[in-house]
Coordinates of C-alpha atoms in Angstrom, one line a residue:
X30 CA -119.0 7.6 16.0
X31 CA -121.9 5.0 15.8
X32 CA -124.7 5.3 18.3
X33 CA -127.1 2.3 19.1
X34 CA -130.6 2.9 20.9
X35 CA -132.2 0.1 22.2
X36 CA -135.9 -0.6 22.4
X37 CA -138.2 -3.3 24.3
X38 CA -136.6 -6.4 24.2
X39 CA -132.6 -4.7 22.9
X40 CA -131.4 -3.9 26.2
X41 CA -127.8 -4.8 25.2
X42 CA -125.4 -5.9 22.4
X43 CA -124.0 -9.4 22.1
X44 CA -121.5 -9.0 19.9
X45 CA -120.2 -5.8 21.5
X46 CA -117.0 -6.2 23.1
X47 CA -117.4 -3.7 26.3
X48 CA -114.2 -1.3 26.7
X49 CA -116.1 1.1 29.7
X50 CA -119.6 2.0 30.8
X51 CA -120.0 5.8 31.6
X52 CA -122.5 7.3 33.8
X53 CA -123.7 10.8 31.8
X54 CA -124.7 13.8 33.8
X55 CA -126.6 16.4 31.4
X56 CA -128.4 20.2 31.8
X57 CA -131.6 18.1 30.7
X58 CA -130.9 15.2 33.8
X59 CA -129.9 11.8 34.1
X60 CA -130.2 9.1 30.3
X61 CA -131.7 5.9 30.8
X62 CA -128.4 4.6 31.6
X63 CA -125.1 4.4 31.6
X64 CA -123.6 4.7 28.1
X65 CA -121.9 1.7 27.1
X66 CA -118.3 1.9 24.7
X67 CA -117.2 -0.6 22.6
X68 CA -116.1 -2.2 19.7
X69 CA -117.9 -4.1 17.2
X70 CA -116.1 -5.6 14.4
X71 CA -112.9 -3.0 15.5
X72 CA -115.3 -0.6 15.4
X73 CA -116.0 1.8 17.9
X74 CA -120.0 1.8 19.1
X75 CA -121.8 3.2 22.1
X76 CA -125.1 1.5 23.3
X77 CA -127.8 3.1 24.9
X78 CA -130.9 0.6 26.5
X79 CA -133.9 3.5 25.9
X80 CA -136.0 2.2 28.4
X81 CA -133.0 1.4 31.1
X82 CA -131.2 -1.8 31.6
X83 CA -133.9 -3.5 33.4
X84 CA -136.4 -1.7 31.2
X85 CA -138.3 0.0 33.7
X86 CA -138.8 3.4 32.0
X87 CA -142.0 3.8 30.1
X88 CA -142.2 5.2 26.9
X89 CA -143.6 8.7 28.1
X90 CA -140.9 8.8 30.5
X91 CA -137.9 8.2 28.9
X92 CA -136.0 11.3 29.0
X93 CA -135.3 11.9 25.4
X94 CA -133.2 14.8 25.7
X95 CA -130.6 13.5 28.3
X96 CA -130.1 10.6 26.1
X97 CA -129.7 12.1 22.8
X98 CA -127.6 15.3 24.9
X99 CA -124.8 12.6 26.6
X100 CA -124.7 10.6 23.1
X101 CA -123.7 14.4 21.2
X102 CA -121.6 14.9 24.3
X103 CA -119.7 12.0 24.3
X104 CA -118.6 12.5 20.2
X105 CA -121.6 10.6 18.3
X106 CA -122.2 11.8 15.0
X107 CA -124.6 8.8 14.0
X108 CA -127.4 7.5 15.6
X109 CA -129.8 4.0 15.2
X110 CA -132.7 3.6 16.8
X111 CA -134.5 0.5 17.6
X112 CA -137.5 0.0 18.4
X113 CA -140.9 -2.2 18.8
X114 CA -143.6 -1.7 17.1
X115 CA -147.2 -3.3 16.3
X116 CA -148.0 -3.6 12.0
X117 CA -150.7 -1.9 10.6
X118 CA -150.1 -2.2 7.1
X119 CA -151.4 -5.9 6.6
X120 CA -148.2 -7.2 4.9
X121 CA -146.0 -6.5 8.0
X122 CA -146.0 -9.7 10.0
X123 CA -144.6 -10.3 13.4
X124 CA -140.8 -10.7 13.0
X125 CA -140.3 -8.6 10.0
X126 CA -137.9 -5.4 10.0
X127 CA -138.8 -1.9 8.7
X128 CA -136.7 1.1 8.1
X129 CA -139.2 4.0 8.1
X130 CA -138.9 7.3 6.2
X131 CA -141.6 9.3 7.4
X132 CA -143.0 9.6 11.0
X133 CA -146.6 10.7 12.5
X134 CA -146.4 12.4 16.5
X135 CA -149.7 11.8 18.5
X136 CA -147.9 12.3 21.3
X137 CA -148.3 15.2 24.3
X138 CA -146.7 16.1 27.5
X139 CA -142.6 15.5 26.1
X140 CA -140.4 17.2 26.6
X141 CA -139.6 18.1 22.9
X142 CA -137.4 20.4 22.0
X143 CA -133.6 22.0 23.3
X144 CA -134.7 25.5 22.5
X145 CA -136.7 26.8 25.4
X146 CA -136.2 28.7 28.1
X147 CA -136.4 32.6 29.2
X148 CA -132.8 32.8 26.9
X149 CA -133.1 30.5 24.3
X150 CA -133.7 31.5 20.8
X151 CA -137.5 30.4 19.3
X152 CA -135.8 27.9 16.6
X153 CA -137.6 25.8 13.8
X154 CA -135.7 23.4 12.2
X155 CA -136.8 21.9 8.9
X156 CA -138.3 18.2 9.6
X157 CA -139.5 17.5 6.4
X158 CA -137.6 14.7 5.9
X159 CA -137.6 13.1 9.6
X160 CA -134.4 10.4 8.8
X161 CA -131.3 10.9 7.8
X162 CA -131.0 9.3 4.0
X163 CA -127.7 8.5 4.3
X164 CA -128.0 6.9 7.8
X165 CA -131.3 4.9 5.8
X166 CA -129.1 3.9 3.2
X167 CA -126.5 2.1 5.4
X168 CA -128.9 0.4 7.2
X169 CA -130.4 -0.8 3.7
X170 CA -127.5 -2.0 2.5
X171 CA -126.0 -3.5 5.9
X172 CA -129.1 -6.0 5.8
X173 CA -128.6 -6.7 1.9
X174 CA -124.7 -7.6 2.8
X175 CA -126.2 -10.1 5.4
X176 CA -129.1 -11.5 3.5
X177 CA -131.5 -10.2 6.3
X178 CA -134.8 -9.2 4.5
X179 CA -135.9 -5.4 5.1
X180 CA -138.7 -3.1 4.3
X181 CA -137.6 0.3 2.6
X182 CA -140.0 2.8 3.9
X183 CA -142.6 3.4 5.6
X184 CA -145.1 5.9 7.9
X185 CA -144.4 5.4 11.8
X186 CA -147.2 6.3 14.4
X187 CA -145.9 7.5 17.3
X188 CA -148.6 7.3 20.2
X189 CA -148.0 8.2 24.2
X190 CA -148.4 5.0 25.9
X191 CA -147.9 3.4 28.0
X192 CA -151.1 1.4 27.3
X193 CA -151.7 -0.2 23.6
X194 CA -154.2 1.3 21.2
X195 CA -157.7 0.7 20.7
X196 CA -158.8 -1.4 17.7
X197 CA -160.9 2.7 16.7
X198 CA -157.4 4.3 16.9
X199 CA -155.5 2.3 15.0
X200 CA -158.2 2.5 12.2
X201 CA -157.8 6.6 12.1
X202 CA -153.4 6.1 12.3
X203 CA -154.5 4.1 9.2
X204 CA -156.7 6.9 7.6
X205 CA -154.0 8.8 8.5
X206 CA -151.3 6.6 6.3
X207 CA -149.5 5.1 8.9
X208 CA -148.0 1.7 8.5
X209 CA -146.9 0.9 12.0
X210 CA -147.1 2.2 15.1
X211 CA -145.1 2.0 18.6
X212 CA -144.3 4.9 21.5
X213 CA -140.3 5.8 21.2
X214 CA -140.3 7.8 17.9
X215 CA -141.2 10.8 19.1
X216 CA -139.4 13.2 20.1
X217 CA -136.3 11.2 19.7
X218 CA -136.4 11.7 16.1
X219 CA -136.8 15.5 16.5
X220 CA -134.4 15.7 19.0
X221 CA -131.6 14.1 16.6
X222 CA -132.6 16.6 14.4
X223 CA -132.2 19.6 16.7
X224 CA -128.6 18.2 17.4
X225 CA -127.8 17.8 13.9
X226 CA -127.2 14.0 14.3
X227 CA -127.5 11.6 11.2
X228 CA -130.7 9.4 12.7
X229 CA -132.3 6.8 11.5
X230 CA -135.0 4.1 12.4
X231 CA -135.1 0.1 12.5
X232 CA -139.0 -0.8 12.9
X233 CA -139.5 -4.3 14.4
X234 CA -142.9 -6.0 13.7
X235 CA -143.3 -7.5 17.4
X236 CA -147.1 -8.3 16.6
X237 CA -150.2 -6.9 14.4
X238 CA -152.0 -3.5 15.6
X239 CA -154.9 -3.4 17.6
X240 CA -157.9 -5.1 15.7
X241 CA -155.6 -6.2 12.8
X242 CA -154.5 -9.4 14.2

């Protein structure tokens, strides 16, 4: 089954035809929300609104782990991520769509992994590749079905928020090779990992980067 997470400005579906909305209890706490099932094209599809339903969770306080732990829970094997971000690179515009396939952390403070704890295992799981190829691929081809244009790869910046960047900061994410940068990609991405859940990105351009604009 299909997962949806939703970013600033995706806090639900239109075309999803709502069967039930679950309230999730996990060992990690309360998701964002309640999960939403459904159907899309006779298709079954849960939603998730990252940053709640009124979006009143901040990007350092989402709790990653709940969410990701109720979507495994509740049967997902796939998961898409949406999510806001500001372009670097200075051919991604405002309103242009990016499927990233590499990811930079400059976050702190996150809760960021399953295994911890005075019983679990130490466990390093290989993150070389951050998205699932597969999951990449689909998305890839789902926009080329519908004529929507797409960018194949790039590097996403994941900083801690809440507040934006300074115009100095987004300079070194560039040294560094980023090409855009938001606050959700971290440690969701990991996280997927951890749970062995196919996980993949959609980037949207909301405006330029610090100083780039």
């Amino acid at each position: 089954m299909l997962a949806v997470i939703g970013g600033s400005g995706l806090s639900q579906l239109a075309e999803l035809e709502v069967r039930q909305r679950k309230v999730a209890r996990t060992p990690f706490g309360e998701p964002s929300g309640p999960l939403t099932l459904g159907t899309i094209g006779g298709r079954a599809l849960v939603f998730l609104a990252r940053h709640g339903y009124g979006h009143t969770i901040a990007p350092h306080q989402v709790n990653y782990r709940a969410n990701l732990w109720a979507l495994k829970e509740l049967g997902v094997e796939r998961v898409v991520s949406v999510a806001s971000v500001g372009g670097i690179r200075a051919d991604l515009k405002p309103g242009m769509l990016l499927v990233p396939d590499q990811i930079l952390d400059y976050t702190w403070g996150r809760a960021a992994t399953f295994f911890e704890g005075a019983e679990a295992q130490v466990t390093h799981v290989d993150f070389t590749e951050p998205y699932a190829a597969l999951e990449r691929g689909r998305i890839l081809a789902a926009a080329s079905a519908c004529g929507e244009a797409i960018v194949d790869g790039g590097v996403y910046a994941t900083t801690q928020g809440p507040r934006l960047e300074t115009a100095a900061e987004i300079t070194r994410l560039e040294r560094d090779g980023a090409d855009v940068v938001g606050m959700t990609g971290m440690p969701e991405a990991a996280l997927a990992r951890e749970l062995d859940l196919s996980y993949a990105a959609i980037a949207v351009v909301a405006n330029q980067a610090a100083g780039r604009g």
